[in-house]
Coordinates of C-alpha atoms in Angstrom, one line a residue:
Chain C
M1 CA -19.0 -53.5 24.2
T2 CA -19.7 -56.1 21.4
A3 CA -16.9 -57.1 19.6
A4 CA -18.9 -55.4 16.3
Q5 CA -18.5 -51.8 17.8
T6 CA -14.9 -52.3 18.9
P7 CA -13.3 -51.5 15.6
A8 CA -15.6 -48.3 15.0
V9 CA -15.0 -46.9 18.3
A10 CA -11.5 -46.9 18.2
A11 CA -11.5 -45.4 14.3
R12 CA -13.6 -42.1 15.5
R13 CA -11.4 -42.5 18.7
R14 CA -8.5 -41.7 16.1
N15 CA -10.3 -39.5 14.1
R16 CA -10.8 -37.3 16.8
Q17 CA -7.1 -37.7 18.0
R18 CA -6.0 -36.9 13.9
H19 CA -8.3 -34.2 14.8
I20 CA -6.7 -32.7 17.6
A21 CA -3.6 -33.0 16.6
E22 CA -4.5 -31.3 13.4
T23 CA -6.4 -28.1 14.8
L24 CA -3.4 -27.8 17.5
F25 CA -1.1 -27.9 14.4
W26 CA -3.1 -24.9 13.0
Y27 CA -3.3 -23.2 16.1
V28 CA 1.1 -23.3 16.8
L29 CA 1.3 -22.2 13.3
L30 CA -0.8 -19.4 13.5
L31 CA 0.4 -18.2 16.6
F32 CA 3.9 -18.5 15.4
I33 CA 2.8 -15.4 13.0
A34 CA 1.1 -13.7 14.9
A35 CA 4.3 -13.7 16.8
I36 CA 6.3 -12.7 13.6
T37 CA 3.6 -9.7 12.8
I38 CA 3.3 -8.4 16.4
L39 CA 6.7 -8.5 17.5
P40 CA 8.7 -5.6 15.9
L41 CA 5.3 -3.4 16.8
A42 CA 5.6 -5.0 20.5
W43 CA 9.2 -4.7 20.8
T44 CA 8.4 -0.4 19.7
L45 CA 5.8 -0.2 22.5
L46 CA 7.3 -2.0 25.4
T47 CA 10.5 0.2 24.7
S48 CA 8.2 3.3 24.3
L49 CA 8.0 2.1 27.6
K50 CA 11.4 2.0 29.4
G51 CA 12.8 4.6 31.8
P52 CA 16.8 5.2 32.1
H53 CA 17.2 2.4 33.8
D54 CA 16.2 -0.5 31.6
A55 CA 18.6 -1.6 29.2
I56 CA 17.3 -1.0 25.7
F57 CA 20.4 -3.6 24.3
S58 CA 21.4 -6.5 26.9
V59 CA 22.2 -10.1 26.4
P60 CA 19.5 -11.5 26.8
P61 CA 17.4 -9.3 25.6
Q62 CA 15.5 -7.5 28.1
L63 CA 11.8 -7.4 27.0
L64 CA 9.6 -5.9 29.8
P65 CA 10.5 -2.2 31.5
Q66 CA 11.4 -2.6 35.2
D67 CA 10.2 0.9 35.8
P68 CA 7.6 1.6 33.3
T69 CA 6.9 5.4 32.4
L70 CA 5.4 7.7 30.2
D71 CA 8.4 10.3 30.3
N72 CA 9.2 9.6 26.6
Y73 CA 5.6 10.6 25.4
A74 CA 6.1 13.5 27.4
R75 CA 9.4 14.6 25.8
V76 CA 8.4 13.8 22.5
W77 CA 5.8 16.3 23.0
K78 CA 7.2 18.8 24.3
Q79 CA 9.9 18.8 21.8
L80 CA 7.8 18.7 18.8
P81 CA 4.2 20.0 18.1
V82 CA 2.7 16.5 18.3
G83 CA -0.9 17.9 18.4
N84 CA -0.7 19.6 15.6
F85 CA 0.4 16.5 13.6
F86 CA -2.6 14.6 14.8
L87 CA -4.8 17.6 13.9
N88 CA -3.1 18.0 10.4
S89 CA -3.3 14.1 9.3
I90 CA -7.0 14.5 11.1
V91 CA -8.0 17.3 8.6
V92 CA -5.9 16.1 5.4
A93 CA -7.6 12.5 5.5
I94 CA -11.4 14.0 6.0
A95 CA -10.9 16.5 3.5
T96 CA -9.8 14.4 1.0
T97 CA -11.7 11.0 1.5
T98 CA -15.0 13.4 1.3
L99 CA -14.3 15.3 -1.5
N100 CA -12.7 12.4 -3.1
V101 CA -15.4 9.6 -2.8
L102 CA -18.2 12.4 -4.1
L103 CA -16.3 13.2 -7.3
T104 CA -15.4 9.3 -8.0
A105 CA -18.9 9.0 -7.7
L106 CA -19.9 11.5 -10.0
A107 CA -17.9 10.3 -12.4
A108 CA -18.2 6.5 -11.6
Y109 CA -22.2 6.8 -12.2
P110 CA -21.9 7.9 -16.3
F111 CA -19.5 5.3 -17.1
A112 CA -21.5 2.4 -15.5
K113 CA -24.8 3.7 -16.3
M114 CA -25.3 6.1 -19.7
K115 CA -24.4 5.9 -23.1
F116 CA -22.6 8.8 -24.3
R117 CA -19.5 9.4 -27.3
G118 CA -16.2 8.9 -26.0
R119 CA -17.6 6.8 -23.3
D120 CA -15.0 3.6 -23.7
T121 CA -12.0 5.8 -24.8
I122 CA -12.6 8.5 -22.0
F123 CA -12.2 5.2 -19.1
Y124 CA -9.3 3.4 -20.9
L125 CA -6.9 6.1 -20.6
L126 CA -8.1 6.6 -17.1
L127 CA -7.3 2.6 -16.6
A128 CA -3.8 3.7 -18.4
T129 CA -3.4 6.5 -16.1
F130 CA -3.1 3.7 -13.4
I131 CA 0.2 2.7 -14.2
V132 CA 1.5 5.9 -13.9
P133 CA 4.1 6.1 -10.8
P134 CA 2.5 9.0 -8.3
Q135 CA 6.5 10.0 -8.0
L136 CA 6.8 11.2 -11.8
T137 CA 3.9 13.3 -11.2
Y138 CA 5.6 15.4 -8.0
I139 CA 8.4 17.1 -10.4
P140 CA 5.4 18.9 -11.8
G141 CA 3.0 19.0 -8.9
F142 CA 5.9 20.4 -6.5
V143 CA 5.7 23.3 -9.6
L144 CA 2.2 24.3 -9.4
A145 CA 2.3 24.3 -5.6
R146 CA 4.9 27.1 -6.0
N147 CA 4.2 28.3 -8.9
V148 CA 0.2 28.3 -9.8
F149 CA -1.9 27.1 -7.2
Q150 CA 0.5 28.4 -4.6
Y151 CA -0.3 25.9 -1.6
Y152 CA 3.3 25.1 -1.2
D153 CA 3.6 24.6 2.4
T154 CA -0.1 24.4 3.0
L155 CA -2.2 21.5 4.3
V156 CA -4.8 22.2 0.9
A157 CA -1.4 21.1 -1.1
L158 CA -2.2 17.7 0.0
V159 CA -5.8 17.3 -0.6
F160 CA -5.9 19.1 -3.3
P161 CA -4.1 16.4 -6.3
N162 CA -6.1 13.4 -4.4
L163 CA -9.7 15.1 -5.0
A164 CA -9.8 11.9 -7.5
T165 CA -8.2 8.2 -7.9
V166 CA -9.1 6.1 -11.2
F167 CA -9.5 3.5 -8.6
N168 CA -12.5 4.5 -6.9
I169 CA -13.8 5.5 -10.4
F170 CA -13.1 1.7 -11.0
L171 CA -14.5 0.8 -8.0
L172 CA -17.8 2.7 -7.8
R173 CA -18.2 1.8 -11.6
Q174 CA -18.6 -2.0 -10.7
A175 CA -20.9 -0.7 -7.9
F176 CA -23.3 1.1 -9.6
R177 CA -23.6 -1.6 -12.4
G178 CA -24.6 -3.6 -10.3
V179 CA -27.6 -1.6 -9.5
P180 CA -30.8 -2.9 -11.6
N181 CA -31.8 -0.2 -14.3
D182 CA -35.6 -0.6 -13.2
L183 CA -34.4 1.9 -10.2
I184 CA -33.4 4.3 -12.5
D185 CA -36.2 4.2 -15.0
A186 CA -38.4 4.5 -12.1
A187 CA -37.4 7.3 -10.9
K188 CA -37.3 8.8 -14.9
M189 CA -40.6 8.5 -14.9
D190 CA -41.5 10.2 -12.1
G191 CA -39.0 13.0 -13.5
A192 CA -36.4 13.1 -11.4
S193 CA -33.2 14.3 -12.7
E194 CA -29.8 12.6 -13.0
L195 CA -28.6 14.5 -10.1
R196 CA -30.8 14.1 -8.0
I197 CA -31.6 10.0 -9.5
W198 CA -27.7 9.7 -8.3
W199 CA -28.0 11.5 -5.5
Q200 CA -31.3 10.1 -3.7
I201 CA -31.3 7.0 -4.9
L202 CA -27.9 5.1 -6.2
L203 CA -25.5 6.3 -3.1
P204 CA -27.6 4.4 -0.7
V205 CA -27.8 1.8 -2.9
I206 CA -24.3 1.5 -3.3
R207 CA -23.1 2.3 0.4
P208 CA -21.2 -0.7 1.2
S209 CA -19.0 0.7 -2.1
L210 CA -18.7 3.8 -0.4
A211 CA -17.7 2.6 2.4
T212 CA -14.9 0.5 0.8
A213 CA -13.6 3.7 -1.2
A214 CA -13.3 6.0 2.2
I215 CA -11.7 3.4 3.8
I216 CA -9.2 3.1 1.1
T217 CA -8.7 6.4 0.4
F218 CA -8.3 7.5 4.1
V219 CA -6.0 5.1 4.9
T220 CA -3.5 5.8 2.0
S221 CA -4.4 9.7 2.6
W222 CA -3.0 8.9 6.8
N223 CA -0.2 7.4 5.5
D224 CA 1.1 9.2 2.8
F225 CA 4.5 10.5 3.4
L226 CA 6.7 11.5 0.1
W227 CA 4.4 13.9 -1.5
P228 CA 3.3 16.0 2.2
S229 CA 7.1 15.1 2.9
L230 CA 7.8 17.5 -0.2
M231 CA 5.2 20.2 0.7
L232 CA 5.2 20.4 4.3
P233 CA 8.4 22.4 5.2
T234 CA 7.1 24.0 8.2
M235 CA 7.2 21.9 11.6
T236 CA 3.8 23.3 13.0
N237 CA 1.9 22.2 9.0
K238 CA 3.5 18.3 8.9
T239 CA 1.0 15.8 9.0
L240 CA 2.3 12.6 11.6
P241 CA 4.5 10.4 8.8
V242 CA 5.9 13.7 8.2
G243 CA 6.8 14.8 11.7
L244 CA 7.7 11.1 12.8
A245 CA 10.6 11.2 10.2
A246 CA 11.6 15.1 11.8
L247 CA 11.4 13.1 15.3
Q248 CA 13.9 10.4 14.0
G249 CA 16.2 13.0 13.0
M250 CA 15.6 15.0 15.9
F251 CA 15.9 12.1 18.4
A252 CA 18.0 9.6 16.2
S253 CA 20.3 8.5 19.5
D254 CA 17.1 8.5 21.9
L255 CA 15.3 4.9 20.6
R256 CA 13.1 5.2 23.4
A257 CA 11.9 8.7 22.3
T258 CA 11.8 7.5 18.7
A259 CA 9.7 4.3 19.9
A260 CA 7.1 6.3 21.6
G261 CA 7.0 8.3 17.9
I262 CA 6.1 5.5 16.6
V263 CA 3.1 4.2 19.2
M264 CA 1.7 7.8 18.7
T265 CA 1.6 7.3 15.0
I266 CA 0.2 4.0 15.2
I267 CA -2.8 4.4 17.7
P268 CA -5.1 6.4 16.4
I269 CA -5.1 4.0 12.9
L270 CA -5.2 1.3 15.1
I271 CA -8.7 2.4 17.0
L272 CA -9.9 3.1 13.7
F273 CA -9.0 -0.1 12.6
I274 CA -10.1 -2.1 15.6
I275 CA -13.7 0.1 15.6
L276 CA -14.3 -0.7 12.0
Q277 CA -12.9 -3.7 11.8
R278 CA -15.3 -5.7 9.2
Q279 CA -15.6 -2.7 7.4
F280 CA -11.6 -2.6 6.6
V281 CA -11.0 -6.1 5.9
R282 CA -14.0 -6.1 3.0
G283 CA -12.9 -2.7 1.8
M284 CA -10.1 -3.2 1.0
T285 CA -10.8 -6.7 -0.5
G286 CA -13.5 -6.2 -1.5
A287 CA -11.8 -3.9 -4.5
V288 CA -10.5 -7.0 -6.6
K289 CA -13.6 -8.9 -7.7
G290 CA -11.8 -10.5 -10.8
Chain U
M1 CA -34.6 13.5 -35.5
P2 CA -31.2 14.5 -35.6
K3 CA -29.7 12.9 -32.1
K4 CA -29.1 16.2 -29.6
L5 CA -25.8 15.8 -27.6
N6 CA -26.4 14.9 -23.9
L7 CA -24.8 16.9 -21.5
T8 CA -25.4 15.3 -18.8
P9 CA -22.7 12.4 -18.6
Y10 CA -19.8 14.9 -19.4
L11 CA -20.6 17.5 -16.1
F12 CA -20.9 14.2 -14.0
L13 CA -16.9 13.3 -15.5
A14 CA -16.2 16.8 -15.3
P15 CA -14.8 17.7 -11.7
A16 CA -13.5 13.9 -11.5
L17 CA -11.3 14.1 -15.2
L18 CA -10.3 18.1 -14.1
V19 CA -8.5 16.4 -11.2
I20 CA -6.8 14.1 -13.1
G21 CA -6.1 16.0 -16.0
V22 CA -4.1 18.3 -13.8
F23 CA -2.6 15.9 -11.3
I24 CA -1.7 13.2 -13.5
L25 CA -1.5 13.8 -17.5
Y26 CA 0.0 17.3 -17.4
P27 CA 2.6 16.2 -15.6
I28 CA 3.6 13.6 -17.5
L29 CA 3.7 16.2 -20.6
A30 CA 5.7 18.2 -18.3
V31 CA 8.1 15.4 -17.1
I32 CA 8.9 14.8 -20.7
Y33 CA 9.4 18.3 -21.6
Y34 CA 11.8 19.2 -18.2
S35 CA 13.8 15.9 -19.2
F36 CA 15.4 17.2 -22.5
T37 CA 16.2 20.8 -20.0
E38 CA 18.0 21.4 -17.2
Y39 CA 16.3 22.9 -14.4
D40 CA 16.0 23.4 -11.0
I41 CA 12.3 24.2 -10.1
V42 CA 13.3 27.2 -9.3
T43 CA 14.8 29.3 -12.4
A44 CA 12.8 28.9 -16.0
P45 CA 14.3 25.5 -17.5
V46 CA 17.1 25.5 -20.2
W47 CA 16.2 23.3 -23.4
I48 CA 19.7 21.1 -23.9
G49 CA 18.6 18.4 -26.0
L50 CA 19.1 14.6 -25.5
K51 CA 22.4 15.2 -22.6
N52 CA 20.1 14.6 -19.9
Y53 CA 19.7 10.8 -21.4
Q54 CA 23.3 10.8 -22.5
Q55 CA 24.3 11.5 -19.1
L56 CA 21.9 8.7 -18.1
W57 CA 23.3 6.5 -20.7
N58 CA 27.0 6.8 -18.5
D59 CA 25.5 7.2 -15.0
E60 CA 26.5 4.2 -12.6
V61 CA 24.3 5.2 -10.3
F62 CA 21.1 4.8 -11.9
W63 CA 22.0 1.3 -13.4
L64 CA 22.6 0.5 -10.3
A65 CA 19.4 2.1 -9.5
L66 CA 18.0 0.2 -12.0
R67 CA 19.4 -3.0 -11.0
N68 CA 18.3 -2.6 -7.6
S69 CA 14.7 -1.9 -8.6
F70 CA 14.4 -5.4 -10.8
V71 CA 16.2 -7.0 -8.2
Y72 CA 12.9 -5.5 -5.5
L73 CA 10.6 -7.1 -7.7
L74 CA 11.6 -10.6 -6.6
V75 CA 9.3 -9.4 -3.6
T76 CA 6.4 -10.2 -5.9
P77 CA 6.6 -14.0 -6.5
I78 CA 7.7 -14.2 -2.3
L79 CA 4.7 -12.6 -1.9
I80 CA 2.2 -14.3 -3.8
V81 CA 3.6 -17.7 -2.6
L82 CA 3.8 -16.5 1.3
C83 CA 0.1 -15.0 1.0
I84 CA -1.3 -17.8 -0.8
L85 CA -0.5 -20.4 1.9
L86 CA -1.2 -18.0 4.2
A87 CA -5.0 -17.5 2.7
I88 CA -5.3 -21.5 2.7
A89 CA -4.1 -21.2 7.0
V90 CA -6.7 -19.0 8.0
N91 CA -9.9 -19.9 5.5
R92 CA -10.7 -22.2 8.1
K93 CA -13.6 -22.7 11.1
L94 CA -11.8 -22.5 13.5
P95 CA -12.5 -20.8 16.9
G96 CA -10.7 -17.3 17.1
I97 CA -9.7 -17.4 13.5
N98 CA -11.0 -13.8 12.9
A99 CA -8.5 -12.9 15.7
F100 CA -6.0 -13.9 14.1
R101 CA -6.5 -12.3 10.3
A102 CA -7.7 -9.2 11.9
I103 CA -4.0 -9.4 13.6
Y104 CA -1.9 -10.5 10.1
Y105 CA -3.8 -7.0 9.2
V106 CA -2.2 -4.9 11.5
P107 CA 0.9 -3.8 9.9
V108 CA -0.9 -3.0 7.0
I109 CA -3.0 -0.2 8.5
S110 CA 0.3 1.1 10.5
G111 CA 2.0 2.4 7.4
S112 CA 5.3 2.0 6.0
I113 CA 6.6 4.9 7.9
A114 CA 6.1 3.9 11.3
V115 CA 6.5 0.4 10.5
G116 CA 9.9 1.6 8.7
Y117 CA 11.3 3.1 11.6
A118 CA 10.3 0.8 14.1
W119 CA 12.1 -2.2 11.8
R120 CA 15.4 0.4 11.8
M121 CA 14.9 -0.1 15.4
L122 CA 14.9 -4.2 15.3
F123 CA 18.4 -3.9 12.5
D124 CA 20.1 -1.1 14.8
T125 CA 23.5 -2.0 16.0
N126 CA 22.0 -1.9 19.3
G127 CA 18.7 -3.6 19.1
L128 CA 16.3 -6.5 19.7
I129 CA 17.5 -8.8 16.3
N130 CA 21.4 -8.8 17.4
G131 CA 20.5 -9.2 21.2
A132 CA 18.0 -11.9 20.4
L133 CA 21.1 -13.8 18.3
L134 CA 23.9 -13.0 20.4
S135 CA 22.0 -14.5 23.5
L136 CA 21.4 -17.6 21.2
G137 CA 24.9 -17.9 20.5
L138 CA 24.2 -17.5 16.7
I139 CA 26.3 -14.5 16.1
K140 CA 29.9 -13.9 18.6
E141 CA 29.7 -10.0 18.0
S142 CA 26.6 -7.4 17.0
I143 CA 26.4 -7.3 13.3
Q144 CA 26.3 -3.7 11.6
W145 CA 22.7 -4.9 9.5
L146 CA 22.2 -1.5 7.9
A147 CA 25.7 -0.5 7.3
E148 CA 26.0 -3.7 5.8
P149 CA 25.7 -2.9 1.6
A150 CA 25.1 -6.3 0.7
L151 CA 21.8 -6.6 3.1
T152 CA 20.0 -3.1 3.3
L153 CA 18.3 -4.0 -0.2
P154 CA 17.8 -8.1 1.0
I155 CA 15.9 -6.1 4.4
A156 CA 14.2 -3.2 2.6
M157 CA 12.7 -6.3 0.7
A158 CA 11.3 -8.1 3.8
L159 CA 10.0 -5.1 5.3
T160 CA 8.0 -4.3 2.0
I161 CA 7.5 -8.0 2.7
W162 CA 6.2 -8.4 5.8
L163 CA 3.9 -5.3 5.3
G164 CA 2.4 -6.6 2.7
L165 CA 1.4 -10.2 4.3
G166 CA -2.3 -9.0 5.3
Y167 CA -3.3 -7.5 2.6
Y168 CA -3.1 -9.8 0.1
M169 CA -3.6 -12.8 2.3
M170 CA -7.3 -11.3 2.7
I171 CA -7.7 -10.7 -1.4
F172 CA -6.7 -14.2 -1.8
L173 CA -8.8 -15.3 0.9
A174 CA -11.7 -13.5 -0.5
G175 CA -10.4 -15.6 -3.7
L176 CA -10.9 -18.5 -1.8
Q177 CA -14.1 -18.0 -0.6
N178 CA -15.6 -17.8 -3.7
I179 CA -14.6 -21.1 -4.7
P180 CA -17.8 -24.0 -4.8
E181 CA -17.0 -26.4 -1.9
E182 CA -18.1 -28.9 -4.5
L183 CA -14.5 -28.6 -6.3
Y184 CA -12.8 -30.1 -3.3
D185 CA -15.2 -32.6 -2.9
A186 CA -15.0 -33.8 -6.8
A187 CA -11.3 -33.4 -5.9
L188 CA -10.9 -35.7 -2.6
I189 CA -13.2 -38.1 -5.1
D190 CA -10.6 -38.2 -7.6
G191 CA -8.4 -38.9 -5.1
C192 CA -6.1 -35.6 -4.7
N193 CA -4.6 -35.2 -1.2
G194 CA -4.6 -32.4 1.3
I195 CA -1.9 -30.5 -0.6
Q196 CA -3.0 -31.8 -4.1
K197 CA -6.3 -30.5 -4.1
H198 CA -5.3 -27.0 -3.7
W199 CA -3.0 -27.3 -6.0
Y200 CA -5.6 -28.5 -8.5
V201 CA -8.1 -26.5 -6.9
S202 CA -7.5 -23.7 -4.8
V203 CA -4.4 -22.3 -7.6
P204 CA -6.1 -22.1 -10.5
G205 CA -9.4 -20.6 -9.1
L206 CA -7.5 -17.8 -7.8
R207 CA -6.1 -16.8 -11.1
P208 CA -8.3 -13.5 -11.0
Q209 CA -6.1 -12.7 -7.8
I210 CA -3.0 -13.6 -8.5
T211 CA -2.9 -11.6 -11.6
F212 CA -4.3 -8.6 -9.5
V213 CA -1.8 -8.9 -6.8
A214 CA 1.1 -9.7 -9.4
V215 CA 0.3 -6.2 -11.1
I216 CA -0.4 -4.0 -7.8
S217 CA 3.1 -5.5 -6.1
A218 CA 5.6 -5.3 -9.1
L219 CA 4.1 -1.7 -9.0
A220 CA 4.5 -1.0 -6.0
A221 CA 7.9 -2.7 -5.7
L222 CA 9.4 -0.6 -9.0
E223 CA 7.7 2.3 -6.7
V224 CA 9.3 1.5 -3.7
F225 CA 10.7 4.9 -1.2
N226 CA 9.5 4.8 2.5
E227 CA 10.8 1.5 2.8
I228 CA 14.5 2.5 1.3
Y229 CA 13.8 5.9 3.3
T230 CA 13.4 5.0 6.8
L231 CA 15.4 1.8 6.9
T232 CA 18.5 4.2 5.8
G233 CA 17.6 7.5 7.1
G234 CA 16.8 9.0 3.9
L235 CA 20.6 8.5 2.6
G236 CA 19.9 5.4 0.4
G237 CA 22.6 3.0 2.4
I238 CA 25.7 2.8 2.3
L239 CA 27.8 3.3 -1.5
N240 CA 23.6 3.1 -3.0
S241 CA 23.5 0.0 -1.9
G242 CA 19.7 0.8 -1.3
V243 CA 18.7 3.5 -3.8
T244 CA 16.3 2.4 -6.5
M245 CA 14.8 4.2 -9.3
V246 CA 11.9 5.9 -7.3
F247 CA 14.8 7.1 -4.5
Y248 CA 17.0 8.1 -6.9
L249 CA 14.8 10.0 -8.8
W250 CA 13.8 11.9 -5.5
K251 CA 17.3 12.7 -4.9
Q252 CA 18.1 14.1 -8.0
A253 CA 15.0 16.5 -8.2
F254 CA 14.4 17.7 -4.5
K255 CA 18.0 17.0 -2.9
L256 CA 20.3 18.0 -5.3
Q257 CA 17.5 20.4 -7.5
H258 CA 18.0 18.4 -10.6
A259 CA 14.6 18.4 -11.7
G260 CA 15.4 17.7 -15.3
Y261 CA 17.7 15.1 -14.7
A262 CA 15.4 13.8 -12.9
S263 CA 12.5 14.3 -15.3
A264 CA 14.5 12.0 -17.0
I265 CA 14.7 9.1 -14.7
A266 CA 11.4 9.6 -14.3
M267 CA 10.8 8.7 -17.8
A268 CA 13.0 5.5 -17.5
L269 CA 10.7 4.5 -14.5
L270 CA 7.7 5.2 -16.8
V271 CA 8.9 2.7 -19.7
I272 CA 9.6 -0.1 -17.3
T273 CA 6.2 -0.1 -15.4
L274 CA 4.5 0.4 -18.9
L275 CA 6.3 -2.5 -20.6
F276 CA 6.1 -4.5 -17.0
S277 CA 2.6 -3.8 -16.9
I278 CA 1.8 -5.4 -20.3
V279 CA 4.4 -8.5 -20.1
N280 CA 2.8 -9.4 -16.7
I281 CA -1.0 -8.8 -17.8
R282 CA -0.6 -10.6 -21.2
S283 CA 1.2 -13.6 -19.8
L284 CA -1.4 -14.4 -17.1
E285 CA -3.8 -13.7 -19.3
R286 CA -2.6 -16.8 -21.7
G287 CA -2.5 -18.6 -18.6
T288 CA -5.9 -18.3 -18.4
E289 CA -6.7 -19.2 -21.6
Q290 CA -4.9 -22.6 -22.0
E291 CA -7.3 -23.4 -18.9

C-alpha cells in the first residue's frame, strides 16, 4: 500500500460507512411508519383470534392469542348473514363499476375529441358539481328512492345514483385527449361510425385509464357507507360496511366478535389489492397529472 | 352551406348527463326548496319561509358543528406536510421499498368504516392504547378516550390523517418522480444540502399535487362522517363534541326526520364548500403565478 492510496481508501471506507448508516436510518424510519400503519389492523386480527381465556385487556397488553380459535368468526357468521353482505357488496361494486365506466367513457369522448355547441359550458358545469357535498344530495335522493324510483331497500338504490361520476368523466377525457387524431381520422375514412370508433379503436387504446377509473369506482363503491346505510334497512340486503355497523351494535361489548367482523370486511378488498397491487397504485395516483 | 346540428356528441353525453342531472343537479334545486319548508320526507313539505334559517342562526349545536368542521380542516396542512415527507422517504431505490409503499397503502383500501371500528377498539377503555400506556407507566389509570369531549375531535382527525397518509403519499410520490434529476444536481452544485434541496426543488416541483391535495382533502374534511360515526357509535360524542356539519345534517334529516331543517344545514354546507374551494384554488394559483 503506497502513501498516496491510503487517504483514498480511507475516504472510500468512510463513504461506505456513511452509506450504510444512511440506509440503516431509512430502514428504521420506514419500519417505524409501517408499524404505525399496520398496528391497528394487526391488533384487530390478533384480537379476532383470541379465545375466551385470552385477555383482551391486560397490563402489559397480551398481543398473541394463547389458544387461537376461529370461534369468533363462527359466532358472527351464525348471528348475521355475512354471506349475504359479501354477495351484496360484490354485486353492487361490479354493477356500479361496469356501468359507470361505460357511461363516463361515452361522455368523455365528445368532450375530448368533438367540437359542438355548449361543450365548454357543460364541461365546466360538470366540474363545478364536483364540490357539491354528496350528503347534500341524499335528502332528495331519499325522496326519489321512496316515491319515484321505488328502489328503497334494494341494491339498485346503490347502483343507480352512482352510474356516472364527474371525476371519471374528467379522468377519461384526459385519456382520450392523448389519443392521436390520425387514428380517428383514418377510421372515419374507412367509414366507421363514431360509436364503432369509440368501442373498437379508442377504448382498447385507453385501457390503462379505464382500469384506473374502474379501480377507483370499485373501491369507492365497496367502502361506501352513508348512502347504503340509509337505503338498506333489511338485514339480508346490507353490504359489508353497513353490516359491520349493525354487528357493532349487536356485539358492542364483545370485542372479539367485533374484531372478527372487521377482519371479514377488510379481507376481500385486501386480497384484491394484493393481486392488482400495481394497477391499484397507478390507478389511485394516475388521476392527478398537474 | 348551412351547418347541420350534429347530434352525435349529445347522444354520447346523454346517459351520463341524465344521471348527473337527476342525482346531483336536481337534488341541489330540491334542497334549496326544502330548506324553506317543514318536511319529514313522509308527508308533503309545507312552506314556512325563512324559519329554518332563523332557527339555524339560533341553534348552538349548528354553530358548534360549524366550529368543529373548521377545526377539522387542520387535517389538510398536516396531511400535506406529512405526506410530502413520507413521499420523499419512499422515493429512493432501496431493496423492498415497494413493500413499504404497499403497506402504507393498506389503510386507504381498508375503508373508513372497518378501520374506524378498529380504532374504536384501540381507544376503548379496555383497549390497547390504555394497556400500553399503563404498562409503560405513562398513565396511572385508564383514560376514557372516547368519552372525553376534548379528545373526540382530535382522535377523529388523527384517524382521518392515518387513513389518508398512503393515498396522498402516492400522489406526491408520482409528482416527485416527474421532477427532472438535473434540477437536484443543479441544486447540489449551488451548494444546497439534503434538506435545502427538497425545499428549493421538491416543494416547488410539487405545486400541482399540493393544489390537488389541498382541495381534495379540504373537501373531504368538510364532508367527514364515517370517522365520527364509528368512533362515537353514531351518537356524535359527549356534548356533541364530535358533531360536524355533515354529521348534524345526517342526524337532523334521517334520525330526527327534520328534512327541511337539514336542507338549511345542507345549504350552509354548500356555501362553505363553495367559498372554501374558490379561496383554496385562488390562493394556490396565485402562489404558482409568483414563481
